[in-house]
């Protein structure tokens, strides 16, 4: 019975993240012969294959929303409210194919995303133009994502890496970022921290960012029975954010509660996900 429960839970999680074509996509990514961008010993494979990505991905979305131009592009063109699971599935497929797939498939995925970015243009409510293919804007999205994934793995990963390996992870992600159009992405943790600090004067939480946070944290499109599970992931995603972001998004910071209850919940949830997905 326990094995059946484990398999059912694992399959349900995989369907949510990978979609109905997930098994076929996974087989193509992992079983197609050919050279890869990243060998089996690269840290990016360790980080992106860990259950901590469930928390890191949600935290990354909250952090990315603080750039008003990035948030305007997401609000106006991504359909994250109307099709949140589809957006998650497309993102997870992109991460999987660029991390584990053949070099040919990885480049094809990058070219597809660049084509989408090229078409996304608009103007914010304040009249500021944006273009999703802008290297500076892409640089923010990349830095916020990389930092969130790294810190999630450091805190919740099955086996934390040493400093040199985390530096190598940042260098690995720079390979993908450059292919997407980012100019001179950071290649170690020091450069990543400096890059995030350089963006801070541009950041603010407007109505669209706060609305996205409310949707992501309190209005997930899930059955009521799954809300507590998701709530634990969401609380840990918030706890993972840099402290200076909390006030911007109107999210409280409760250090004692986070240390005594939130973080242990995150560790238990990621262990459960690994168990269910046989990782």
PDB file of N, CA, C and O in Angstrom, residues 98-174:
ATOM      1  N   UNK A  98      17.524  22.243 -21.340  1.00  0.00           N
ATOM      2  CA  UNK A  98      18.809  22.951 -21.373  1.00  0.00           C
ATOM      3  C   UNK A  98      19.810  22.359 -20.380  1.00  0.00           C
ATOM      4  O   UNK A  98      21.019  22.436 -20.597  1.00  0.00           O
ATOM      5  N   UNK A  99      19.310  21.756 -19.296  1.00  0.00           N
ATOM      6  CA  UNK A  99      20.203  21.165 -18.302  1.00  0.00           C
ATOM      7  C   UNK A  99      20.648  19.762 -18.689  1.00  0.00           C
ATOM      8  O   UNK A  99      21.819  19.407 -18.549  1.00  0.00           O
ATOM      9  N   UNK A 100      19.710  18.939 -19.178  1.00  0.00           N
ATOM     10  CA  UNK A 100      19.985  17.517 -19.394  1.00  0.00           C
ATOM     11  C   UNK A 100      19.916  17.078 -20.856  1.00  0.00           C
ATOM     12  O   UNK A 100      20.405  15.995 -21.189  1.00  0.00           O
ATOM     13  N   UNK A 101      19.284  17.866 -21.723  1.00  0.00           N
ATOM     14  CA  UNK A 101      19.063  17.432 -23.096  1.00  0.00           C
ATOM     15  C   UNK A 101      20.290  17.555 -23.976  1.00  0.00           C
ATOM     16  O   UNK A 101      21.345  18.054 -23.555  1.00  0.00           O
ATOM     17  N   UNK A 102      20.157  17.093 -25.204  1.00  0.00           N
ATOM     18  CA  UNK A 102      21.259  17.220 -26.142  1.00  0.00           C
ATOM     19  C   UNK A 102      21.516  18.684 -26.466  1.00  0.00           C
ATOM     20  O   UNK A 102      20.622  19.544 -26.303  1.00  0.00           O
ATOM     21  N   UNK A 103      22.712  18.980 -26.929  1.00  0.00           N
ATOM     22  CA  UNK A 103      23.051  20.352 -27.295  1.00  0.00           C
ATOM     23  C   UNK A 103      22.121  20.875 -28.394  1.00  0.00           C
ATOM     24  O   UNK A 103      21.727  22.045 -28.388  1.00  0.00           O
ATOM     25  N   UNK A 104      21.760  20.002 -29.309  1.00  0.00           N
ATOM     26  CA  UNK A 104      20.858  20.410 -30.389  1.00  0.00           C
ATOM     27  C   UNK A 104      19.489  20.788 -29.847  1.00  0.00           C
ATOM     28  O   UNK A 104      18.919  21.830 -30.214  1.00  0.00           O
ATOM     29  N   UNK A 105      18.933  19.953 -28.957  1.00  0.00           N
ATOM     30  CA  UNK A 105      17.624  20.249 -28.389  1.00  0.00           C
ATOM     31  C   UNK A 105      17.680  21.483 -27.493  1.00  0.00           C
ATOM     32  O   UNK A 105      16.735  22.282 -27.450  1.00  0.00           O
ATOM     33  N   UNK A 106      18.782  21.648 -26.747  1.00  0.00           N
ATOM     34  CA  UNK A 106      18.920  22.814 -25.886  1.00  0.00           C
ATOM     35  C   UNK A 106      18.936  24.097 -26.704  1.00  0.00           C
ATOM     36  O   UNK A 106      18.261  25.082 -26.371  1.00  0.00           O
ATOM     37  N   UNK A 107      19.690  24.093 -27.793  1.00  0.00           N
ATOM     38  CA  UNK A 107      19.745  25.283 -28.642  1.00  0.00           C
ATOM     39  C   UNK A 107      18.386  25.553 -29.285  1.00  0.00           C
ATOM     40  O   UNK A 107      17.968  26.710 -29.409  1.00  0.00           O
ATOM     41  N   UNK A 108      17.686  24.502 -29.672  1.00  0.00           N
ATOM     42  CA  UNK A 108      16.362  24.673 -30.271  1.00  0.00           C
ATOM     43  C   UNK A 108      15.403  25.302 -29.256  1.00  0.00           C
ATOM     44  O   UNK A 108      14.609  26.187 -29.608  1.00  0.00           O
ATOM     45  N   UNK A 109      15.479  24.871 -27.995  1.00  0.00           N
ATOM     46  CA  UNK A 109      14.622  25.446 -26.955  1.00  0.00           C
ATOM     47  C   UNK A 109      14.953  26.916 -26.726  1.00  0.00           C
ATOM     48  O   UNK A 109      14.056  27.749 -26.564  1.00  0.00           O
ATOM     49  N   UNK A 110      16.241  27.236 -26.703  1.00  0.00           N
ATOM     50  CA  UNK A 110      16.662  28.626 -26.530  1.00  0.00           C
ATOM     51  C   UNK A 110      16.180  29.489 -27.688  1.00  0.00           C
ATOM     52  O   UNK A 110      15.666  30.603 -27.494  1.00  0.00           O
ATOM     53  N   UNK A 111      16.325  28.996 -28.904  1.00  0.00           N
ATOM     54  CA  UNK A 111      15.881  29.760 -30.069  1.00  0.00           C
ATOM     55  C   UNK A 111      14.380  30.030 -30.010  1.00  0.00           C
ATOM     56  O   UNK A 111      13.912  31.114 -30.384  1.00  0.00           O
ATOM     57  N   UNK A 112      13.617  29.043 -29.536  1.00  0.00           N
ATOM     58  CA  UNK A 112      12.170  29.210 -29.419  1.00  0.00           C
ATOM     59  C   UNK A 112      11.837  30.314 -28.412  1.00  0.00           C
ATOM     60  O   UNK A 112      10.996  31.193 -28.688  1.00  0.00           O
ATOM     61  N   UNK A 113      12.498  30.289 -27.268  1.00  0.00           N
ATOM     62  CA  UNK A 113      12.241  31.302 -26.239  1.00  0.00           C
ATOM     63  C   UNK A 113      12.674  32.689 -26.726  1.00  0.00           C
ATOM     64  O   UNK A 113      11.976  33.683 -26.508  1.00  0.00           O
ATOM     65  N   UNK A 114      13.802  32.753 -27.405  1.00  0.00           N
ATOM     66  CA  UNK A 114      14.242  34.058 -27.927  1.00  0.00           C
ATOM     67  C   UNK A 114      13.236  34.609 -28.942  1.00  0.00           C
ATOM     68  O   UNK A 114      13.010  35.823 -28.986  1.00  0.00           O
ATOM     69  N   UNK A 115      12.646  33.736 -29.724  1.00  0.00           N
ATOM     70  CA  UNK A 115      11.634  34.197 -30.661  1.00  0.00           C
ATOM     71  C   UNK A 115      10.424  34.774 -29.949  1.00  0.00           C
ATOM     72  O   UNK A 115       9.856  35.797 -30.383  1.00  0.00           O
ATOM     73  N   UNK A 116      10.025  34.144 -28.847  1.00  0.00           N
ATOM     74  CA  UNK A 116       8.906  34.668 -28.058  1.00  0.00           C
ATOM     75  C   UNK A 116       9.272  36.014 -27.444  1.00  0.00           C
ATOM     76  O   UNK A 116       8.497  36.975 -27.499  1.00  0.00           O
ATOM     77  N   UNK A 117      10.463  36.093 -26.845  1.00  0.00           N
ATOM     78  CA  UNK A 117      10.900  37.349 -26.228  1.00  0.00           C
ATOM     79  C   UNK A 117      10.935  38.488 -27.244  1.00  0.00           C
ATOM     80  O   UNK A 117      10.583  39.632 -26.921  1.00  0.00           O
ATOM     81  N   UNK A 118      11.344  38.201 -28.451  1.00  0.00           N
ATOM     82  CA  UNK A 118      11.458  39.241 -29.467  1.00  0.00           C
ATOM     83  C   UNK A 118      10.105  39.873 -29.766  1.00  0.00           C
ATOM     84  O   UNK A 118      10.011  41.074 -30.074  1.00  0.00           O
ATOM     85  N   UNK A 119       9.042  39.099 -29.646  1.00  0.00           N
ATOM     86  CA  UNK A 119       7.707  39.607 -29.975  1.00  0.00           C
ATOM     87  C   UNK A 119       7.033  40.332 -28.822  1.00  0.00           C
ATOM     88  O   UNK A 119       6.021  41.013 -29.027  1.00  0.00           O
ATOM     89  N   UNK A 120       7.557  40.175 -27.600  1.00  0.00           N
ATOM     90  CA  UNK A 120       6.899  40.759 -26.433  1.00  0.00           C
ATOM     91  C   UNK A 120       7.394  42.181 -26.213  1.00  0.00           C
ATOM     92  O   UNK A 120       8.530  42.409 -25.787  1.00  0.00           O
ATOM     93  N   UNK A 121       6.555  43.129 -26.515  1.00  0.00           N
ATOM     94  CA  UNK A 121       6.841  44.553 -26.335  1.00  0.00           C
ATOM     95  C   UNK A 121       5.599  45.219 -25.767  1.00  0.00           C
ATOM     96  O   UNK A 121       4.484  44.740 -25.937  1.00  0.00           O
ATOM     97  N   UNK A 122       5.799  46.324 -25.105  1.00  0.00           N
ATOM     98  CA  UNK A 122       4.655  47.053 -24.573  1.00  0.00           C
ATOM     99  C   UNK A 122       5.093  48.284 -23.820  1.00  0.00           C
ATOM    100  O   UNK A 122       6.260  48.703 -23.887  1.00  0.00           O
ATOM    101  N   UNK A 123       4.157  48.841 -23.090  1.00  0.00           N
ATOM    102  CA  UNK A 123       4.401  50.052 -22.305  1.00  0.00           C
ATOM    103  C   UNK A 123       3.746  49.879 -20.947  1.00  0.00           C
ATOM    104  O   UNK A 123       2.619  49.381 -20.848  1.00  0.00           O
ATOM    105  N   UNK A 124       4.439  50.250 -19.893  1.00  0.00           N
ATOM    106  CA  UNK A 124       3.875  50.145 -18.552  1.00  0.00           C
ATOM    107  C   UNK A 124       2.785  51.191 -18.359  1.00  0.00           C
ATOM    108  O   UNK A 124       2.598  52.097 -19.182  1.00  0.00           O
ATOM    109  N   UNK A 125       2.077  51.078 -17.243  1.00  0.00           N
ATOM    110  CA  UNK A 125       1.029  52.053 -16.926  1.00  0.00           C
ATOM    111  C   UNK A 125       1.593  53.461 -16.793  1.00  0.00           C
ATOM    112  O   UNK A 125       0.875  54.454 -16.993  1.00  0.00           O
ATOM    113  N   UNK A 126       2.877  53.567 -16.477  1.00  0.00           N
ATOM    114  CA  UNK A 126       3.532  54.881 -16.354  1.00  0.00           C
ATOM    115  C   UNK A 126       4.083  55.371 -17.684  1.00  0.00           C
ATOM    116  O   UNK A 126       4.709  56.434 -17.742  1.00  0.00           O
ATOM    117  N   UNK A 127       3.893  54.591 -18.746  1.00  0.00           N
ATOM    118  CA  UNK A 127       4.340  55.023 -20.066  1.00  0.00           C
ATOM    119  C   UNK A 127       5.762  54.640 -20.406  1.00  0.00           C
ATOM    120  O   UNK A 127       6.329  55.144 -21.383  1.00  0.00           O
ATOM    121  N   UNK A 128       6.360  53.734 -19.632  1.00  0.00           N
ATOM    122  CA  UNK A 128       7.738  53.306 -19.893  1.00  0.00           C
ATOM    123  C   UNK A 128       7.706  52.089 -20.836  1.00  0.00           C
ATOM    124  O   UNK A 128       7.045  51.095 -20.536  1.00  0.00           O
ATOM    125  N   UNK A 129       8.405  52.146 -21.952  1.00  0.00           N
ATOM    126  CA  UNK A 129       8.395  51.001 -22.872  1.00  0.00           C
ATOM    127  C   UNK A 129       9.243  49.850 -22.343  1.00  0.00           C
ATOM    128  O   UNK A 129      10.226  50.057 -21.626  1.00  0.00           O
ATOM    129  N   UNK A 130       8.860  48.641 -22.697  1.00  0.00           N
ATOM    130  CA  UNK A 130       9.653  47.467 -22.343  1.00  0.00           C
ATOM    131  C   UNK A 130       9.690  46.514 -23.529  1.00  0.00           C
ATOM    132  O   UNK A 130       8.833  46.528 -24.412  1.00  0.00           O
ATOM    133  N   UNK A 131      10.732  45.707 -23.543  1.00  0.00           N
ATOM    134  CA  UNK A 131      10.918  44.685 -24.569  1.00  0.00           C
ATOM    135  C   UNK A 131      11.543  43.481 -23.887  1.00  0.00           C
ATOM    136  O   UNK A 131      12.612  43.591 -23.273  1.00  0.00           O
ATOM    137  N   UNK A 132      10.886  42.332 -23.963  1.00  0.00           N
ATOM    138  CA  UNK A 132      11.349  41.150 -23.243  1.00  0.00           C
ATOM    139  C   UNK A 132      12.730  40.686 -23.693  1.00  0.00           C
ATOM    140  O   UNK A 132      13.415  39.979 -22.958  1.00  0.00           O
ATOM    141  N   UNK A 133      13.153  41.065 -24.897  1.00  0.00           N
ATOM    142  CA  UNK A 133      14.467  40.667 -25.396  1.00  0.00           C
ATOM    143  C   UNK A 133      15.573  41.624 -24.971  1.00  0.00           C
ATOM    144  O   UNK A 133      16.735  41.415 -25.336  1.00  0.00           O
ATOM    145  N   UNK A 134      15.250  42.650 -24.208  1.00  0.00           N
ATOM    146  CA  UNK A 134      16.251  43.605 -23.734  1.00  0.00           C
ATOM    147  C   UNK A 134      17.281  42.865 -22.871  1.00  0.00           C
ATOM    148  O   UNK A 134      16.923  42.256 -21.854  1.00  0.00           O
ATOM    149  N   UNK A 135      18.563  42.877 -23.232  1.00  0.00           N
ATOM    150  CA  UNK A 135      19.572  42.125 -22.464  1.00  0.00           C
ATOM    151  C   UNK A 135      19.621  42.524 -20.993  1.00  0.00           C
ATOM    152  O   UNK A 135      19.861  41.667 -20.125  1.00  0.00           O
ATOM    153  N   UNK A 136      19.394  43.812 -20.706  1.00  0.00           N
ATOM    154  CA  UNK A 136      19.425  44.254 -19.307  1.00  0.00           C
ATOM    155  C   UNK A 136      18.274  43.639 -18.516  1.00  0.00           C
ATOM    156  O   UNK A 136      18.463  43.193 -17.373  1.00  0.00           O
ATOM    157  N   UNK A 137      17.102  43.588 -19.105  1.00  0.00           N
ATOM    158  CA  UNK A 137      15.951  42.992 -18.432  1.00  0.00           C
ATOM    159  C   UNK A 137      16.128  41.485 -18.293  1.00  0.00           C
ATOM    160  O   UNK A 137      15.826  40.901 -17.238  1.00  0.00           O
ATOM    161  N   UNK A 138      16.634  40.845 -19.335  1.00  0.00           N
ATOM    162  CA  UNK A 138      16.941  39.418 -19.254  1.00  0.00           C
ATOM    163  C   UNK A 138      17.963  39.133 -18.157  1.00  0.00           C
ATOM    164  O   UNK A 138      17.897  38.104 -17.474  1.00  0.00           O
ATOM    165  N   UNK A 139      18.895  40.061 -17.978  1.00  0.00           N
ATOM    166  CA  UNK A 139      19.907  39.887 -16.949  1.00  0.00           C
ATOM    167  C   UNK A 139      19.317  39.854 -15.556  1.00  0.00           C
ATOM    168  O   UNK A 139      19.776  39.090 -14.692  1.00  0.00           O
ATOM    169  N   UNK A 140      18.296  40.698 -15.315  1.00  0.00           N
ATOM    170  CA  UNK A 140      17.630  40.676 -14.015  1.00  0.00           C
ATOM    171  C   UNK A 140      16.904  39.355 -13.796  1.00  0.00           C
ATOM    172  O   UNK A 140      17.032  38.732 -12.738  1.00  0.00           O
ATOM    173  N   UNK A 141      16.144  38.930 -14.771  1.00  0.00           N
ATOM    174  CA  UNK A 141      15.397  37.680 -14.649  1.00  0.00           C
ATOM    175  C   UNK A 141      16.350  36.520 -14.370  1.00  0.00           C
ATOM    176  O   UNK A 141      16.096  35.669 -13.504  1.00  0.00           O
ATOM    177  N   UNK A 142      17.468  36.497 -15.090  1.00  0.00           N
ATOM    178  CA  UNK A 142      18.443  35.421 -14.897  1.00  0.00           C
ATOM    179  C   UNK A 142      19.067  35.480 -13.508  1.00  0.00           C
ATOM    180  O   UNK A 142      19.166  34.450 -12.819  1.00  0.00           O
ATOM    181  N   UNK A 143      19.496  36.654 -13.076  1.00  0.00           N
ATOM    182  CA  UNK A 143      20.160  36.768 -11.773  1.00  0.00           C
ATOM    183  C   UNK A 143      19.214  36.395 -10.638  1.00  0.00           C
ATOM    184  O   UNK A 143      19.605  35.681  -9.700  1.00  0.00           O
ATOM    185  N   UNK A 144      17.963  36.849 -10.715  1.00  0.00           N
ATOM    186  CA  UNK A 144      16.993  36.531  -9.665  1.00  0.00           C
ATOM    187  C   UNK A 144      16.711  35.037  -9.622  1.00  0.00           C
ATOM    188  O   UNK A 144      16.609  34.438  -8.538  1.00  0.00           O
ATOM    189  N   UNK A 145      16.585  34.422 -10.788  1.00  0.00           N
ATOM    190  CA  UNK A 145      16.317  32.993 -10.851  1.00  0.00           C
ATOM    191  C   UNK A 145      17.496  32.188 -10.316  1.00  0.00           C
ATOM    192  O   UNK A 145      17.323  31.284  -9.486  1.00  0.00           O
ATOM    193  N   UNK A 146      18.691  32.516 -10.774  1.00  0.00           N
ATOM    194  CA  UNK A 146      19.876  31.769 -10.348  1.00  0.00           C
ATOM    195  C   UNK A 146      20.084  31.878  -8.848  1.00  0.00           C
ATOM    196  O   UNK A 146      20.357  30.881  -8.165  1.00  0.00           O
ATOM    197  N   UNK A 147      19.935  33.069  -8.306  1.00  0.00           N
ATOM    198  CA  UNK A 147      20.113  33.272  -6.872  1.00  0.00           C
ATOM    199  C   UNK A 147      19.075  32.483  -6.079  1.00  0.00           C
ATOM    200  O   UNK A 147      19.401  31.860  -5.061  1.00  0.00           O
ATOM    201  N   UNK A 148      17.840  32.476  -6.544  1.00  0.00           N
ATOM    202  CA  UNK A 148      16.778  31.767  -5.827  1.00  0.00           C
ATOM    203  C   UNK A 148      16.997  30.262  -5.859  1.00  0.00           C
ATOM    204  O   UNK A 148      16.840  29.574  -4.835  1.00  0.00           O
ATOM    205  N   UNK A 149      17.349  29.721  -7.017  1.00  0.00           N
ATOM    206  CA  UNK A 149      17.598  28.280  -7.116  1.00  0.00           C
ATOM    207  C   UNK A 149      18.785  27.877  -6.241  1.00  0.00           C
ATOM    208  O   UNK A 149      18.752  26.842  -5.570  1.00  0.00           O
ATOM    209  N   UNK A 150      19.829  28.697  -6.267  1.00  0.00           N
ATOM    210  CA  UNK A 150      21.031  28.384  -5.498  1.00  0.00           C
ATOM    211  C   UNK A 150      20.727  28.381  -4.001  1.00  0.00           C
ATOM    212  O   UNK A 150      21.090  27.435  -3.285  1.00  0.00           O
ATOM    213  N   UNK A 151      20.071  29.438  -3.521  1.00  0.00           N
ATOM    214  CA  UNK A 151      19.803  29.524  -2.087  1.00  0.00           C
ATOM    215  C   UNK A 151      18.806  28.464  -1.636  1.00  0.00           C
ATOM    216  O   UNK A 151      18.891  27.960  -0.508  1.00  0.00           O
ATOM    217  N   UNK A 152      17.858  28.101  -2.505  1.00  0.00           N
ATOM    218  CA  UNK A 152      16.931  27.033  -2.147  1.00  0.00           C
ATOM    219  C   UNK A 152      17.676  25.710  -1.996  1.00  0.00           C
ATOM    220  O   UNK A 152      17.421  24.939  -1.056  1.00  0.00           O
ATOM    221  N   UNK A 153      18.601  25.434  -2.906  1.00  0.00           N
ATOM    222  CA  UNK A 153      19.355  24.190  -2.799  1.00  0.00           C
ATOM    223  C   UNK A 153      20.259  24.195  -1.580  1.00  0.00           C
ATOM    224  O   UNK A 153      20.391  23.176  -0.876  1.00  0.00           O
ATOM    225  N   UNK A 154      20.871  25.323  -1.300  1.00  0.00           N
ATOM    226  CA  UNK A 154      21.753  25.424  -0.142  1.00  0.00           C
ATOM    227  C   UNK A 154      20.984  25.146   1.156  1.00  0.00           C
ATOM    228  O   UNK A 154      21.506  24.518   2.082  1.00  0.00           O
ATOM    229  N   UNK A 155      19.721  25.607   1.211  1.00  0.00           N
ATOM    230  CA  UNK A 155      18.931  25.457   2.435  1.00  0.00           C
ATOM    231  C   UNK A 155      18.170  24.137   2.490  1.00  0.00           C
ATOM    232  O   UNK A 155      18.064  23.530   3.561  1.00  0.00           O
ATOM    233  N   UNK A 156      17.637  23.679   1.352  1.00  0.00           N
ATOM    234  CA  UNK A 156      16.730  22.527   1.363  1.00  0.00           C
ATOM    235  C   UNK A 156      17.229  21.346   0.535  1.00  0.00           C
ATOM    236  O   UNK A 156      16.548  20.321   0.474  1.00  0.00           O
ATOM    237  N   UNK A 157      18.359  21.486  -0.135  1.00  0.00           N
ATOM    238  CA  UNK A 157      18.845  20.419  -0.996  1.00  0.00           C
ATOM    239  C   UNK A 157      19.191  19.162  -0.213  1.00  0.00           C
ATOM    240  O   UNK A 157      19.536  19.218   0.972  1.00  0.00           O
ATOM    241  N   UNK A 158      19.105  18.021  -0.896  1.00  0.00           N
ATOM    242  CA  UNK A 158      19.417  16.748  -0.246  1.00  0.00           C
ATOM    243  C   UNK A 158      20.863  16.736   0.244  1.00  0.00           C
ATOM    244  O   UNK A 158      21.159  16.232   1.333  1.00  0.00           O
ATOM    245  N   UNK A 159      21.752  17.287  -0.549  1.00  0.00           N
ATOM    246  CA  UNK A 159      23.165  17.358  -0.182  1.00  0.00           C
ATOM    247  C   UNK A 159      23.696  18.715  -0.648  1.00  0.00           C
ATOM    248  O   UNK A 159      23.878  18.931  -1.843  1.00  0.00           O
ATOM    249  N   UNK A 160      23.940  19.605   0.305  1.00  0.00           N
ATOM    250  CA  UNK A 160      24.465  20.917  -0.051  1.00  0.00           C
ATOM    251  C   UNK A 160      25.832  20.782  -0.711  1.00  0.00           C
ATOM    252  O   UNK A 160      26.609  19.868  -0.395  1.00  0.00           O
ATOM    253  N   UNK A 161      26.120  21.698  -1.622  1.00  0.00           N
ATOM    254  CA  UNK A 161      27.405  21.714  -2.298  1.00  0.00           C
ATOM    255  C   UNK A 161      28.361  22.636  -1.562  1.00  0.00           C
ATOM    256  O   UNK A 161      27.949  23.471  -0.747  1.00  0.00           O
ATOM    257  N   UNK A 162      29.653  22.522  -1.865  1.00  0.00           N
ATOM    258  CA  UNK A 162      30.607  23.449  -1.253  1.00  0.00           C
ATOM    259  C   UNK A 162      30.639  24.744  -2.063  1.00  0.00           C
ATOM    260  O   UNK A 162      29.992  24.875  -3.109  1.00  0.00           O
ATOM    261  N   UNK A 163      31.388  25.717  -1.560  1.00  0.00           N
ATOM    262  CA  UNK A 163      31.402  27.039  -2.188  1.00  0.00           C
ATOM    263  C   UNK A 163      31.879  26.977  -3.638  1.00  0.00           C
ATOM    264  O   UNK A 163      31.329  27.663  -4.510  1.00  0.00           O
ATOM    265  N   UNK A 164      32.891  26.161  -3.891  1.00  0.00           N
ATOM    266  CA  UNK A 164      33.417  26.055  -5.261  1.00  0.00           C
ATOM    267  C   UNK A 164      32.362  25.495  -6.206  1.00  0.00           C
ATOM    268  O   UNK A 164      32.234  25.940  -7.355  1.00  0.00           O
ATOM    269  N   UNK A 165      31.583  24.527  -5.730  1.00  0.00           N
ATOM    270  CA  UNK A 165      30.546  23.930  -6.582  1.00  0.00           C
ATOM    271  C   UNK A 165      29.415  24.918  -6.836  1.00  0.00           C
ATOM    272  O   UNK A 165      28.860  24.966  -7.943  1.00  0.00           O
ATOM    273  N   UNK A 166      29.065  25.727  -5.839  1.00  0.00           N
ATOM    274  CA  UNK A 166      28.023  26.730  -6.076  1.00  0.00           C
ATOM    275  C   UNK A 166      28.518  27.816  -7.029  1.00  0.00           C
ATOM    276  O   UNK A 166      27.756  28.332  -7.844  1.00  0.00           O
ATOM    277  N   UNK A 167      29.785  28.169  -6.929  1.00  0.00           N
ATOM    278  CA  UNK A 167      30.347  29.076  -7.936  1.00  0.00           C
ATOM    279  C   UNK A 167      30.246  28.459  -9.323  1.00  0.00           C
ATOM    280  O   UNK A 167      29.904  29.142 -10.308  1.00  0.00           O
ATOM    281  N   UNK A 168      30.538  27.160  -9.415  1.00  0.00           N
ATOM    282  CA  UNK A 168      30.456  26.465 -10.702  1.00  0.00           C
ATOM    283  C   UNK A 168      29.012  26.401 -11.197  1.00  0.00           C
ATOM    284  O   UNK A 168      28.762  26.449 -12.411  1.00  0.00           O
ATOM    285  N   UNK A 169      28.059  26.321 -10.276  1.00  0.00           N
ATOM    286  CA  UNK A 169      26.655  26.340 -10.681  1.00  0.00           C
ATOM    287  C   UNK A 169      26.309  27.665 -11.344  1.00  0.00           C
ATOM    288  O   UNK A 169      25.652  27.704 -12.390  1.00  0.00           O
ATOM    289  N   UNK A 170      26.758  28.759 -10.752  1.00  0.00           N
ATOM    290  CA  UNK A 170      26.505  30.076 -11.347  1.00  0.00           C
ATOM    291  C   UNK A 170      27.135  30.148 -12.737  1.00  0.00           C
ATOM    292  O   UNK A 170      26.534  30.676 -13.685  1.00  0.00           O
ATOM    293  N   UNK A 171      28.344  29.599 -12.877  1.00  0.00           N
ATOM    294  CA  UNK A 171      28.998  29.587 -14.186  1.00  0.00           C
ATOM    295  C   UNK A 171      28.216  28.738 -15.187  1.00  0.00           C
ATOM    296  O   UNK A 171      28.109  29.091 -16.365  1.00  0.00           O
ATOM    297  N   UNK A 172      27.663  27.611 -14.729  1.00  0.00           N
ATOM    298  CA  UNK A 172      26.850  26.775 -15.614  1.00  0.00           C
ATOM    299  C   UNK A 172      25.633  27.545 -16.123  1.00  0.00           C
ATOM    300  O   UNK A 172      25.316  27.515 -17.319  1.00  0.00           O
ATOM    301  N   UNK A 173      24.931  28.219 -15.216  1.00  0.00           N
ATOM    302  CA  UNK A 173      23.730  28.950 -15.631  1.00  0.00           C
ATOM    303  C   UNK A 173      24.074  30.096 -16.578  1.00  0.00           C
ATOM    304  O   UNK A 173      23.244  30.485 -17.406  1.00  0.00           O
ATOM    305  N   UNK A 174      25.294  30.628 -16.473  1.00  0.00           N
ATOM    306  CA  UNK A 174      25.710  31.703 -17.382  1.00  0.00           C
ATOM    307  C   UNK A 174      25.747  31.215 -18.821  1.00  0.00           C
ATOM    308  O   UNK A 174      25.505  31.995 -19.754  1.00  0.00           O
TER     309      UNK A 174
END
